[in-house]
Coordinates of C-alpha atoms in Angstrom, one line a residue:
Chain A
M1 CA 20.9 11.3 24.7
D2 CA 18.0 11.2 27.1
I3 CA 15.4 11.4 24.3
I4 CA 17.1 8.5 22.5
L5 CA 16.9 6.4 25.6
Q6 CA 13.3 7.4 26.1
I7 CA 12.4 6.5 22.5
L8 CA 14.2 3.1 22.7
S9 CA 12.6 2.2 26.0
G10 CA 9.2 3.0 24.6
V11 CA 9.7 1.1 21.4
F12 CA 11.2 -2.0 23.0
A13 CA 8.7 -2.2 25.8
P14 CA 7.0 -5.6 25.8
D15 CA 3.5 -4.3 25.0
T16 CA 4.8 -2.2 22.1
M17 CA 6.9 -5.1 20.7
L18 CA 3.9 -7.5 21.0
A19 CA 1.7 -5.0 19.2
M20 CA 4.3 -4.7 16.4
L21 CA 4.7 -8.4 16.0
G22 CA 1.0 -9.1 16.0
A23 CA 0.4 -6.3 13.5
S24 CA 3.1 -7.4 11.2
L25 CA 1.6 -10.9 11.2
L26 CA -1.8 -9.4 10.5
G27 CA -0.3 -7.2 7.8
V28 CA 1.1 -10.2 5.9
F29 CA -2.3 -11.9 6.2
I30 CA -4.1 -8.8 4.8
G31 CA -1.6 -8.4 2.0
A32 CA -1.9 -12.0 1.1
L33 CA -5.7 -11.7 0.6
P34 CA -6.5 -10.1 -2.7
G35 CA -9.2 -7.5 -2.2
L36 CA -7.9 -6.4 1.2
N37 CA -5.3 -3.8 1.3
P38 CA -3.2 -2.0 4.0
V39 CA -5.2 1.2 3.6
M40 CA -8.4 -0.5 4.5
A41 CA -6.8 -2.4 7.3
I42 CA -5.2 0.6 8.9
A43 CA -8.5 2.5 8.5
L44 CA -10.3 -0.3 10.4
L45 CA -7.5 -0.4 13.0
L46 CA -7.5 3.3 13.8
P47 CA -10.8 3.5 15.8
L48 CA -9.5 0.8 18.1
T49 CA -6.4 2.8 19.0
Y50 CA -8.3 5.6 20.7
S51 CA -7.7 4.1 24.2
M52 CA -4.2 2.8 23.4
D53 CA -0.9 4.3 24.2
P54 CA 0.0 6.3 21.1
L55 CA 3.3 4.4 20.5
V56 CA 1.5 1.1 20.7
A57 CA -1.0 2.4 18.1
L58 CA 1.7 3.7 15.8
G59 CA 3.6 0.4 16.1
M60 CA 0.5 -1.4 14.9
V61 CA 0.2 0.9 12.0
A62 CA 3.9 0.4 11.1
G63 CA 3.5 -3.4 11.4
I64 CA 0.4 -3.6 9.2
Y65 CA 2.0 -1.3 6.6
N66 CA 5.3 -3.1 6.3
G67 CA 3.8 -6.6 6.7
S68 CA 1.1 -6.1 4.1
M69 CA 3.5 -4.8 1.5
Y70 CA 5.4 -8.1 1.7
G71 CA 2.1 -10.1 2.0
G72 CA 1.0 -8.8 -1.4
A73 CA 3.9 -10.7 -2.9
I74 CA 2.4 -14.1 -1.8
P75 CA -0.5 -14.3 -4.2
A76 CA 1.5 -12.3 -6.8
I77 CA 4.0 -15.1 -6.9
L78 CA 1.8 -18.1 -6.4
L79 CA -1.2 -17.1 -8.5
R80 CA -0.3 -14.0 -10.5
I81 CA -2.8 -12.0 -8.5
P82 CA -1.2 -9.0 -6.8
G83 CA -2.4 -8.9 -3.2
T84 CA -1.8 -5.2 -3.2
P85 CA -1.5 -2.7 -6.1
A86 CA 2.2 -2.3 -5.3
A87 CA 2.8 -6.1 -6.0
I88 CA 1.8 -5.9 -9.7
A89 CA 5.5 -5.8 -10.8
T90 CA 6.2 -8.8 -8.6
T91 CA 4.0 -10.9 -10.8
F92 CA 6.2 -10.4 -13.8
D93 CA 9.0 -12.7 -12.7
G94 CA 7.5 -14.2 -9.5
Y95 CA 4.8 -16.1 -11.2
P96 CA 7.1 -17.6 -14.0
M97 CA 9.4 -18.7 -11.2
A98 CA 6.5 -20.4 -9.4
Q99 CA 5.5 -22.1 -12.6
R100 CA 8.9 -23.7 -13.0
G101 CA 8.8 -25.0 -9.4
E102 CA 10.7 -22.1 -7.7
A103 CA 7.8 -20.5 -5.8
A104 CA 9.5 -21.0 -2.4
K105 CA 12.7 -19.4 -3.7
A106 CA 10.8 -16.4 -5.2
L107 CA 8.9 -15.9 -1.9
K108 CA 12.2 -16.0 0.0
I109 CA 13.7 -13.4 -2.3
A110 CA 10.6 -11.3 -1.9
C111 CA 10.8 -11.6 1.9
W112 CA 14.5 -10.6 2.0
S113 CA 14.0 -7.8 -0.5
S114 CA 11.0 -6.4 1.4
A115 CA 12.9 -6.4 4.6
I116 CA 16.0 -4.7 3.0
G117 CA 13.9 -2.1 1.2
G118 CA 11.9 -1.3 4.3
T119 CA 15.1 -1.0 6.4
A120 CA 16.8 1.3 4.0
S121 CA 13.7 3.4 3.9
A122 CA 13.4 3.6 7.7
L123 CA 17.0 4.7 7.9
A124 CA 16.3 7.4 5.3
L125 CA 13.4 8.6 7.4
M126 CA 15.5 8.6 10.6
T127 CA 18.2 10.7 9.0
L128 CA 16.4 13.0 6.6
G129 CA 13.3 13.6 8.7
P130 CA 14.9 15.5 11.6
L131 CA 17.0 17.5 9.2
L132 CA 14.0 18.7 7.3
A133 CA 12.1 19.3 10.5
R134 CA 14.8 21.6 11.7
G135 CA 14.2 23.8 8.6
T136 CA 10.6 24.1 9.5
L137 CA 11.4 26.0 12.8
Y138 CA 11.4 29.2 10.7
F139 CA 7.7 28.7 9.7
G140 CA 5.1 31.3 10.7
P141 CA 1.3 31.2 10.2
A142 CA 1.6 32.2 6.5
E143 CA 4.1 29.3 5.9
Y144 CA 1.8 26.9 7.7
F145 CA -1.0 27.9 5.4
W146 CA 1.1 27.6 2.3
V147 CA 2.5 24.2 3.4
A148 CA -1.0 22.9 3.8
M149 CA -2.0 24.3 0.4
F150 CA 1.1 22.8 -1.2
G151 CA 0.2 19.4 0.3
M152 CA -3.3 19.7 -1.0
A153 CA -2.3 20.9 -4.5
S154 CA 0.5 18.3 -4.9
I155 CA -1.5 15.3 -3.8
G156 CA -4.5 16.6 -5.7
V157 CA -2.6 16.9 -9.0
M158 CA -0.4 13.8 -8.6
V159 CA -2.4 11.1 -6.9
G160 CA -5.1 10.6 -9.5
R161 CA -5.4 10.2 -13.3
D162 CA -7.2 13.5 -13.7
P163 CA -5.6 16.7 -12.2
L164 CA -8.8 18.7 -12.3
K165 CA -10.7 16.0 -10.4
G166 CA -7.8 15.8 -8.0
L167 CA -8.0 19.5 -7.3
I168 CA -11.8 19.2 -6.9
A169 CA -11.3 16.4 -4.3
S170 CA -8.8 18.7 -2.5
V171 CA -11.2 21.6 -2.2
L172 CA -14.0 19.2 -1.2
G173 CA -11.9 17.8 1.6
L174 CA -11.0 21.3 2.8
L175 CA -14.7 22.3 2.7
L176 CA -15.7 19.1 4.7
G177 CA -13.0 20.1 7.2
T178 CA -14.9 23.3 8.0
V179 CA -18.0 21.4 9.3
G180 CA -18.5 22.0 13.0
L181 CA -17.6 24.7 15.5
D182 CA -15.1 27.3 14.1
Q183 CA -12.0 26.8 16.3
L184 CA -11.3 30.5 16.5
S185 CA -14.7 32.1 17.0
G186 CA -16.9 29.2 18.1
T187 CA -19.4 29.8 15.3
P188 CA -21.2 26.6 14.2
R189 CA -20.7 26.0 10.5
F190 CA -22.7 23.6 8.2
T191 CA -24.2 21.9 11.3
F192 CA -27.9 22.4 10.3
D193 CA -28.9 22.4 14.0
Q194 CA -27.6 18.8 14.5
P195 CA -25.7 18.6 17.8
W196 CA -23.6 15.6 16.6
L197 CA -22.1 17.8 13.9
L198 CA -20.8 20.5 16.3
G199 CA -17.6 18.5 16.8
G200 CA -17.1 18.3 13.0
L201 CA -17.1 15.2 10.8
D202 CA -15.2 12.5 12.6
L203 CA -12.1 11.8 10.6
I204 CA -12.0 8.1 11.4
V205 CA -15.7 7.6 10.6
I206 CA -15.2 9.1 7.2
L207 CA -11.9 7.3 6.7
V208 CA -13.4 3.9 7.5
G209 CA -16.3 4.6 5.1
L210 CA -14.2 5.9 2.3
Y211 CA -11.6 3.2 2.4
A212 CA -13.3 0.1 3.7
L213 CA -16.7 0.0 2.1
P214 CA -15.6 0.2 -1.6
P215 CA -13.5 -3.0 -1.3
V216 CA -16.5 -4.7 0.4
L217 CA -18.7 -3.8 -2.5
Q218 CA -16.0 -4.9 -5.0
L219 CA -15.6 -8.2 -3.2
A220 CA -19.4 -8.7 -3.5
E221 CA -19.4 -7.8 -7.2
A222 CA -16.6 -10.4 -7.8
A223 CA -18.6 -13.0 -5.9
D224 CA -15.8 -15.6 -5.4
L225 CA -17.6 -18.7 -4.1
K226 CA -14.8 -21.2 -4.2
G227 CA -11.5 -19.9 -3.0
L228 CA -8.4 -21.6 -4.4
P229 CA -7.5 -25.3 -4.5
A230 CA -4.8 -26.6 -2.1
S231 CA -2.8 -27.8 -5.0
A232 CA -2.2 -24.2 -6.2
L233 CA -0.6 -23.3 -2.9
R234 CA 1.9 -26.1 -2.4
L235 CA 5.5 -25.0 -1.6
G236 CA 8.8 -26.8 -1.4
R237 CA 11.7 -26.0 0.9
V238 CA 14.6 -23.9 -0.3
R239 CA 17.6 -22.0 0.9
L240 CA 19.1 -18.9 -0.7
T241 CA 22.8 -19.5 -1.5
R242 CA 25.6 -17.0 -0.9
A243 CA 25.9 -16.6 -4.7
D244 CA 22.2 -15.8 -4.9
V245 CA 22.5 -13.1 -2.2
V246 CA 25.7 -11.5 -3.7
S247 CA 24.1 -11.3 -7.2
L248 CA 21.1 -9.4 -5.8
V249 CA 23.0 -6.8 -3.7
P250 CA 23.3 -4.2 -6.6
T251 CA 19.5 -4.6 -7.3
W252 CA 18.7 -4.1 -3.6
I253 CA 20.9 -0.9 -3.4
R254 CA 19.4 0.6 -6.6
S255 CA 15.8 -0.3 -5.8
S256 CA 16.1 1.0 -2.2
L257 CA 17.4 4.4 -3.5
I258 CA 14.6 4.6 -6.2
G259 CA 11.9 3.6 -3.6
I260 CA 13.1 6.2 -1.1
G261 CA 13.1 8.9 -3.9
V262 CA 9.6 8.0 -5.0
G263 CA 8.4 7.8 -1.4
I264 CA 9.4 11.4 -0.7
L265 CA 7.5 12.7 -3.6
P266 CA 3.9 13.5 -2.6
G267 CA 1.3 11.4 -4.4
A268 CA 3.6 8.8 -5.9
G269 CA 2.9 5.3 -4.4
G270 CA 4.6 2.0 -3.9
N271 CA 3.4 0.7 -7.2
I272 CA 5.3 3.4 -9.1
A273 CA 8.4 2.7 -7.0
A274 CA 8.1 -1.0 -7.8
F275 CA 7.7 -0.4 -11.6
L276 CA 10.7 2.1 -11.7
S277 CA 12.9 -0.3 -9.7
Y278 CA 11.9 -3.2 -12.0
N279 CA 12.7 -1.2 -15.1
A280 CA 16.0 0.0 -13.7
A281 CA 17.0 -3.6 -12.9
K282 CA 16.0 -4.8 -16.3
N283 CA 17.9 -2.0 -18.1
R284 CA 21.0 -2.6 -16.0
A285 CA 20.9 -6.4 -16.5
P286 CA 23.3 -8.2 -18.9
D287 CA 20.3 -10.4 -19.9
P288 CA 17.3 -8.0 -20.1
D289 CA 15.4 -10.6 -22.2
S290 CA 15.3 -12.9 -19.2
F291 CA 13.0 -10.4 -17.3
G292 CA 9.4 -11.4 -17.4
K293 CA 10.4 -15.0 -17.7
G294 CA 11.3 -15.7 -14.0
N295 CA 14.5 -13.7 -13.3
P296 CA 15.0 -13.5 -9.5
A297 CA 16.3 -9.9 -9.8
G298 CA 12.9 -8.9 -11.1
V299 CA 11.2 -10.1 -7.9
A300 CA 13.9 -8.5 -5.8
A301 CA 13.7 -5.2 -7.6
A302 CA 9.9 -4.9 -7.4
E303 CA 9.6 -6.0 -3.8
C304 CA 12.6 -3.9 -2.6
G305 CA 11.3 -0.9 -4.4
N306 CA 7.8 -1.0 -3.1
N307 CA 8.9 -1.5 0.5
A308 CA 11.5 1.3 0.2
D309 CA 8.6 3.6 -0.5
N310 CA 7.0 2.9 2.9
A311 CA 8.9 4.9 5.5
A312 CA 10.2 7.4 3.0
S313 CA 6.6 8.5 2.3
M314 CA 6.5 9.5 6.0
I315 CA 9.3 12.0 5.6
P316 CA 7.1 14.8 4.1
A317 CA 4.2 13.6 6.2
L318 CA 5.9 13.9 9.6
T319 CA 8.0 17.0 8.8
L320 CA 5.6 19.1 6.7
G321 CA 2.2 17.5 7.2
I322 CA 2.2 16.4 3.5
P323 CA 1.7 12.7 3.2
G324 CA 3.6 10.9 0.4
N325 CA 0.7 8.4 0.0
V326 CA -2.6 7.4 1.6
V327 CA -1.1 5.3 4.4
A328 CA 1.0 8.3 5.4
A329 CA -2.3 10.3 5.4
L330 CA -3.7 7.7 7.8
V331 CA -0.7 8.0 10.0
L332 CA -1.4 11.7 10.2
G333 CA -5.0 10.7 11.2
A334 CA -3.6 8.4 13.9
L335 CA -1.6 11.3 15.3
L336 CA -4.7 13.5 15.3
I337 CA -6.6 10.9 17.3
H338 CA -4.0 11.2 20.0
G339 CA -4.2 15.0 20.1
L340 CA -1.2 15.8 17.9
Q341 CA -1.5 18.3 15.1
P342 CA 0.4 17.0 12.0
G343 CA 2.6 19.6 10.4
P344 CA 5.9 21.3 10.9
Q345 CA 5.5 21.7 14.7
L346 CA 5.2 17.9 15.2
F347 CA 8.9 17.3 15.9
S348 CA 9.1 19.8 18.6
Q349 CA 5.6 18.9 20.0
A350 CA 6.2 15.2 20.4
P351 CA 9.8 14.2 19.6
D352 CA 9.6 10.9 21.5
L353 CA 6.5 9.8 19.6
V354 CA 7.8 10.8 16.2
G355 CA 11.2 9.3 16.9
G356 CA 9.6 6.2 18.3
F357 CA 7.5 5.8 15.2
M358 CA 10.6 6.0 13.0
V359 CA 12.3 3.3 15.0
Q360 CA 9.1 1.2 14.7
M361 CA 9.2 1.5 10.9
L362 CA 12.8 0.1 11.1
V363 CA 11.9 -2.7 13.6
T364 CA 8.8 -3.8 11.7
S365 CA 10.8 -3.9 8.4
L366 CA 13.2 -6.4 10.1
L367 CA 10.3 -8.3 11.6
I368 CA 9.2 -9.3 8.0
L369 CA 12.2 -11.7 8.1
A370 CA 10.6 -13.4 11.2
V371 CA 6.9 -13.3 10.2
G372 CA 7.5 -13.9 6.5
G373 CA 9.5 -17.0 6.9
A374 CA 8.7 -20.2 5.0
A375 CA 6.3 -21.7 7.6
A376 CA 4.3 -18.5 8.0
T377 CA 4.1 -18.0 4.3
R378 CA 2.7 -21.5 3.9
V379 CA 0.0 -20.6 6.5
F380 CA -0.8 -17.2 4.9
A381 CA -1.1 -18.8 1.5
Q382 CA -3.8 -21.1 2.8
V383 CA -6.2 -18.3 3.7
Q384 CA -6.8 -17.9 0.0
R385 CA -8.7 -21.2 0.1
L386 CA -11.6 -19.3 1.8
P387 CA -14.4 -18.1 -0.6
G388 CA -14.0 -14.4 -1.1
V389 CA -17.7 -13.7 -0.4
M390 CA -17.2 -14.6 3.3
L391 CA -15.0 -11.5 3.6
V392 CA -17.9 -9.2 2.7
P393 CA -19.9 -9.4 6.0
T394 CA -16.8 -9.9 8.1
I395 CA -15.3 -6.6 7.0
L396 CA -18.7 -4.9 7.3
V397 CA -19.0 -6.1 10.9
L398 CA -15.5 -4.9 11.7
M399 CA -16.3 -1.5 10.2
A400 CA -19.5 -1.2 12.3
V401 CA -17.9 -2.2 15.6
G402 CA -14.8 0.0 14.9
V403 CA -16.9 3.1 14.1
Y404 CA -19.5 2.6 16.9
V405 CA -16.9 2.3 19.7
I406 CA -15.4 5.8 18.8
N407 CA -18.4 7.8 20.1
G408 CA -21.0 5.2 20.9
R409 CA -23.4 6.9 18.3
L410 CA -25.5 5.0 15.8
V411 CA -25.6 8.1 13.6
D412 CA -21.8 7.5 12.9
L413 CA -22.7 4.1 11.3
W414 CA -24.9 5.9 8.8
L415 CA -22.3 8.6 8.2
M416 CA -19.7 5.9 7.5
F417 CA -22.1 4.1 5.2
G418 CA -22.8 7.4 3.3
A419 CA -19.1 8.2 3.1
G420 CA -18.5 4.6 1.8
L421 CA -21.1 4.8 -1.0
A422 CA -19.8 8.3 -2.0
G423 CA -16.3 6.9 -2.0
Y424 CA -17.3 4.0 -4.2
L425 CA -19.0 6.3 -6.7
L426 CA -16.2 8.9 -6.6
E427 CA -13.6 6.3 -7.3
K428 CA -15.6 5.0 -10.3
L429 CA -15.8 8.6 -11.6
D430 CA -11.9 8.9 -11.3
V431 CA -12.1 11.3 -8.3
P432 CA -9.3 10.4 -6.0
L433 CA -10.1 9.9 -2.3
A434 CA -6.8 10.7 -0.8
P435 CA -7.1 14.5 -1.2
I436 CA -10.5 14.4 0.5
V437 CA -8.9 12.8 3.5
L438 CA -6.0 15.1 3.4
G439 CA -8.3 18.1 3.3
L440 CA -10.0 16.9 6.5
I441 CA -6.6 16.6 8.1
L442 CA -4.9 19.7 6.9
G443 CA -8.0 22.0 6.6
P444 CA -7.9 23.3 10.2
M445 CA -4.2 24.0 10.0
A446 CA -4.7 25.8 6.7
E447 CA -7.5 27.9 8.0
Q448 CA -5.8 28.8 11.3
G449 CA -2.6 29.7 9.3
V450 CA -4.3 32.0 6.9
R451 CA -6.5 33.7 9.5
R452 CA -3.6 34.3 11.9
A453 CA -1.4 35.6 9.1
L454 CA -4.1 38.0 8.0
L455 CA -4.6 39.1 11.5
I456 CA -0.9 39.8 11.9
G457 CA -0.9 41.6 8.5
R458 CA -4.0 43.6 9.5
G459 CA -6.0 42.1 6.7
D460 CA -3.5 42.8 4.0
P461 CA -3.5 39.7 1.6
M462 CA 0.1 40.5 0.6
S463 CA 1.1 39.5 4.1
L464 CA 0.6 35.9 3.0
I465 CA 3.5 36.2 0.6
S466 CA 5.6 38.9 2.1
H467 CA 8.3 36.6 3.5
P468 CA 10.6 34.9 1.1
L469 CA 9.9 31.4 2.5
S470 CA 6.1 31.8 2.2
A471 CA 6.5 33.3 -1.3
V472 CA 8.6 30.3 -2.4
I473 CA 6.1 27.8 -1.0
A474 CA 3.2 29.8 -2.6
L475 CA 5.0 29.7 -6.0
A476 CA 5.6 26.0 -5.7
T477 CA 1.9 25.5 -4.9
L478 CA 1.0 27.6 -7.9
G479 CA 3.4 25.6 -10.0
F480 CA 1.8 22.3 -9.0
I481 CA -1.6 23.6 -9.9
L482 CA -0.6 25.0 -13.2
W483 CA 1.8 22.1 -14.2
P484 CA -1.0 20.0 -15.9
L485 CA -2.1 23.1 -17.8
L486 CA 1.4 24.0 -18.9
R487 CA 2.0 20.4 -20.0
R488 CA -1.1 20.6 -22.2
L489 CA 0.0 23.8 -23.8
K490 CA 3.4 22.4 -24.7
P491 CA 3.5 21.8 -28.4
R492 CA 3.6 18.1 -29.3
R493 CA 6.2 16.8 -31.7
P494 CA 4.7 15.6 -34.9
P495 CA 4.9 11.8 -35.2
A496 CA 7.9 10.6 -37.2
A497 CA 7.2 9.6 -40.7
Chain B
M2 CA -13.8 10.2 -20.7
E3 CA -17.5 9.6 -20.0
R4 CA -19.1 12.9 -20.9
R5 CA -22.6 12.5 -19.3
Q6 CA -21.2 11.3 -16.0
D7 CA -18.7 14.2 -15.9
V8 CA -21.4 16.7 -16.7
V9 CA -23.6 15.4 -13.9
L10 CA -20.7 15.2 -11.5
G11 CA -19.6 18.8 -12.3
L12 CA -23.1 20.1 -11.9
V13 CA -23.5 18.4 -8.5
L14 CA -20.2 19.7 -7.3
A15 CA -21.0 23.2 -8.6
A16 CA -24.3 23.1 -6.8
L17 CA -22.6 21.9 -3.6
G18 CA -20.0 24.6 -3.8
G19 CA -22.6 27.3 -4.5
F20 CA -24.7 26.1 -1.6
A21 CA -21.7 26.1 0.7
A22 CA -20.7 29.6 -0.4
H23 CA -24.3 30.9 0.1
E24 CA -24.5 29.2 3.5
A25 CA -21.1 30.7 4.5
T26 CA -22.4 34.3 3.9
S27 CA -24.6 33.9 7.0
Y28 CA -21.6 33.2 9.3
R29 CA -20.3 35.9 11.6
G30 CA -17.1 37.8 10.5
A31 CA -14.1 35.9 9.4
S32 CA -15.8 32.5 10.2
G33 CA -17.5 32.7 6.9
T34 CA -14.7 33.9 4.6
Y35 CA -12.8 30.7 4.4
P36 CA -15.7 28.4 3.6
L37 CA -17.1 31.1 1.3
V38 CA -13.9 31.0 -0.7
L39 CA -13.7 27.2 -0.7
G40 CA -17.4 26.9 -1.8
A41 CA -16.8 29.4 -4.6
V42 CA -13.7 27.6 -5.8
L43 CA -15.5 24.3 -5.7
A44 CA -18.4 25.7 -7.8
V45 CA -15.9 27.1 -10.3
L46 CA -14.0 23.8 -10.6
G47 CA -17.3 22.0 -10.9
L48 CA -18.3 24.2 -13.8
A49 CA -14.8 23.8 -15.3
L50 CA -15.4 20.0 -15.3
V51 CA -18.8 20.5 -17.0
A52 CA -17.2 22.8 -19.6
R53 CA -14.4 20.3 -20.3
A54 CA -16.8 17.4 -20.6
L55 CA -19.0 19.3 -23.1
R56 CA -16.0 20.3 -25.2
Q57 CA -14.7 16.7 -25.3
S58 CA -15.4 15.0 -28.7
G59 CA -15.1 11.3 -27.8
N60 CA -17.2 9.4 -25.2
R61 CA -15.5 6.5 -23.6
A62 CA -17.9 4.2 -21.6
R63 CA -17.1 4.0 -17.9
P64 CA -19.4 1.5 -16.1
L65 CA -20.2 2.5 -12.5
A66 CA -20.7 -1.2 -11.5
V67 CA -19.0 -4.5 -12.5
H68 CA -22.2 -6.4 -11.5
A69 CA -25.1 -4.0 -10.7
V70 CA -27.4 -6.5 -9.1
R71 CA -24.8 -7.7 -6.7
L72 CA -23.7 -4.2 -6.0
V73 CA -27.1 -2.8 -5.2
G74 CA -28.0 -6.0 -3.3
T75 CA -25.0 -5.8 -1.1
G76 CA -25.6 -2.1 -0.5
A77 CA -29.1 -2.8 0.5
M78 CA -28.1 -5.7 2.7
S79 CA -25.5 -3.5 4.4
A80 CA -28.1 -0.8 5.1
I81 CA -30.5 -3.5 6.5
Y82 CA -27.6 -4.8 8.7
L83 CA -27.0 -1.3 10.1
A84 CA -30.7 -0.8 10.7
L85 CA -30.9 -4.1 12.6
I86 CA -28.1 -3.2 15.0
P87 CA -30.2 -1.1 17.3
A88 CA -33.2 -3.3 16.9
L89 CA -31.6 -6.7 17.5
G90 CA -28.4 -5.8 19.3
F91 CA -24.9 -5.8 17.8
Y92 CA -23.9 -9.4 18.0
T93 CA -27.3 -10.8 16.9
A94 CA -27.5 -8.5 13.9
S95 CA -23.8 -9.3 13.0
A96 CA -24.3 -13.0 13.3
V97 CA -27.3 -12.8 11.0
A98 CA -25.3 -10.7 8.5
V99 CA -22.2 -13.0 8.6
A100 CA -24.4 -16.1 7.9
A101 CA -26.9 -14.5 5.5
M102 CA -24.8 -12.2 3.2
P103 CA -22.5 -14.9 1.7
A104 CA -25.6 -17.1 1.2
A105 CA -27.4 -14.3 -0.6
L106 CA -24.4 -13.8 -2.8
G107 CA -24.6 -17.5 -3.8
L108 CA -22.4 -19.5 -1.3
R109 CA -24.2 -22.8 -0.6
R110 CA -22.1 -24.2 2.1
P111 CA -24.2 -24.0 5.3
A112 CA -21.6 -25.8 7.5
L113 CA -18.9 -23.4 6.5
L114 CA -21.2 -20.4 6.9
G115 CA -22.3 -21.5 10.4
L116 CA -18.8 -22.3 11.6
G117 CA -17.5 -19.1 10.1
A118 CA -20.2 -17.0 11.8
V119 CA -19.6 -18.7 15.2
I120 CA -15.8 -18.3 15.0
F121 CA -15.9 -14.8 13.8
I122 CA -18.5 -13.4 16.1
G123 CA -16.9 -15.3 19.0
T124 CA -13.5 -13.6 18.2
V125 CA -15.2 -10.1 17.9
W126 CA -16.9 -10.7 21.3
L127 CA -13.6 -11.8 22.8
V128 CA -11.7 -8.8 21.6
F129 CA -14.2 -6.0 21.9
S130 CA -16.4 -7.0 24.8
L131 CA -14.2 -9.2 27.0
V132 CA -10.7 -7.7 26.4
L133 CA -11.4 -4.1 25.4
N134 CA -14.6 -3.9 27.4
K135 CA -16.3 -1.7 24.7
P136 CA -20.0 -1.0 25.2
L137 CA -22.0 -2.1 22.1
P138 CA -25.8 -1.9 21.4
P139 CA -27.4 -4.4 23.8
E140 CA -28.8 -7.7 22.5
I141 CA -32.6 -8.0 22.2
W142 CA -32.5 -11.2 24.3
F143 CA -30.9 -9.5 27.3
R144 CA -32.9 -6.3 27.4
P145 CA -35.1 -5.6 30.5
G146 CA -38.7 -6.2 29.5

């Protein structure tokens, strides 16, 4: 009971509430701007949270995440340009509704659906997370090692288009995680006599480079010099009727469940949740032909599905240290900044913080109803009148100031720049970036786990799989790595004549 | 699948993995085993990528840039901006970048650029220097002579 009161007093403290409200507004703004995305925004935000109270910092992450997932619907509906990748399915029916003069109604449905999906997802996190965490109390060093390997393998195989390149990214991330002083023996590794490398590669510096510089370069390549005309962004006033709401309830329930299920799976993101929810709504509808032509249920399904993925992706992240998507990986990064090691021990290490973050995911989902209202949506839509090229230097300046204030070192700016160029190139070559980040986060846990397990087992490699639990996780890891190979070996049916 | 790109990528990764594994052999005791294994695995996976690319029959073009001139130009301007920070100071270098980069990319609206630079740099100063009190590289104008 005491811990619940402690959590609630922390979350509802004025400074934390103000941070969540501000971040939710900022999130909608970021989501509404095509080219910007929540991953980049959170990566830019993290350096600023060093000196903040951890709960305030996590509240801001929650606000930006939930806010931006709704914000992506604004240009998706008004202009058929998804503000975030997760809003692609929203364009299918949102834009046709806007074309027949129902943009305000589509935006209101998107706002409600986002809030409902996000709330359902946060409730799932609050119930399933602690249950799963209790199971992890049985973990020893070998299990910690295999959990880290499972996370690396699953995100490596599932997050990109090419499983081999995903695995390469995972190993590269783990290798980058070894740079600096060895935590167990104090031996400097890959430091090349550079004192600034002794502490290892700073996670946030690499994160900002990898996730913020590629969008900057892409915005420059697109070279939008005009922005959008005011006439494209005009909205009328509308109220959702009781009949509208009642007709959407089954869609909201179905899409919430789909989004939560997808969120728990490592590597599957909000866009997959949105597509699956949209397809389910279409298949269940009495008039499936009306989908793609402005059916409100299409907007509701897509937006509810993609927001239901948000908090659910934190379930494996907070309990096992395996992020369901890149934002969850960034949340793990935020925890690291505040001295907390992501992984199975997190719930016992900082229950007030983890519990507080879960409640914040719920509160910021509900805040969408406040910050995504008609007036705010009108304001956010107007930012699209700015020429896109103006964002290029502004993001660059925010990257520089954010990275510099971490350690006060100019060399970090160049490290960030190098990581950004590498990130741009790797993305173009279909090498996913998320496993690299995850490798940096989970690498130390994996190394400590394997070395401690071998020490306990007196160097016997079999000690890594001698317990049933470690053997099961090891098998699951192997399964994830071999899955793409097995799929390729499966004989294909000849095409029907 | 772009064959040449994947061959080069695979070779680079294999070389990186090989170098890491070789470097790890010089570390004391168990400190070197973990990076040695990772380096070796990276080298093997890199070579697997090369082998797969060489076995592939088709060759789908995969451009590395949508607009190469703008991409390289922005990369170069970004590097110049970072180099100017210690020379000019953070706010002066940033103000130059905010005004000059959109102009270099083709935006011909000086009033908007000037106003944008003043508002944006003012906001950054307000947040980082006034509210958060973060030390940033000092401005050339205010350095002791």
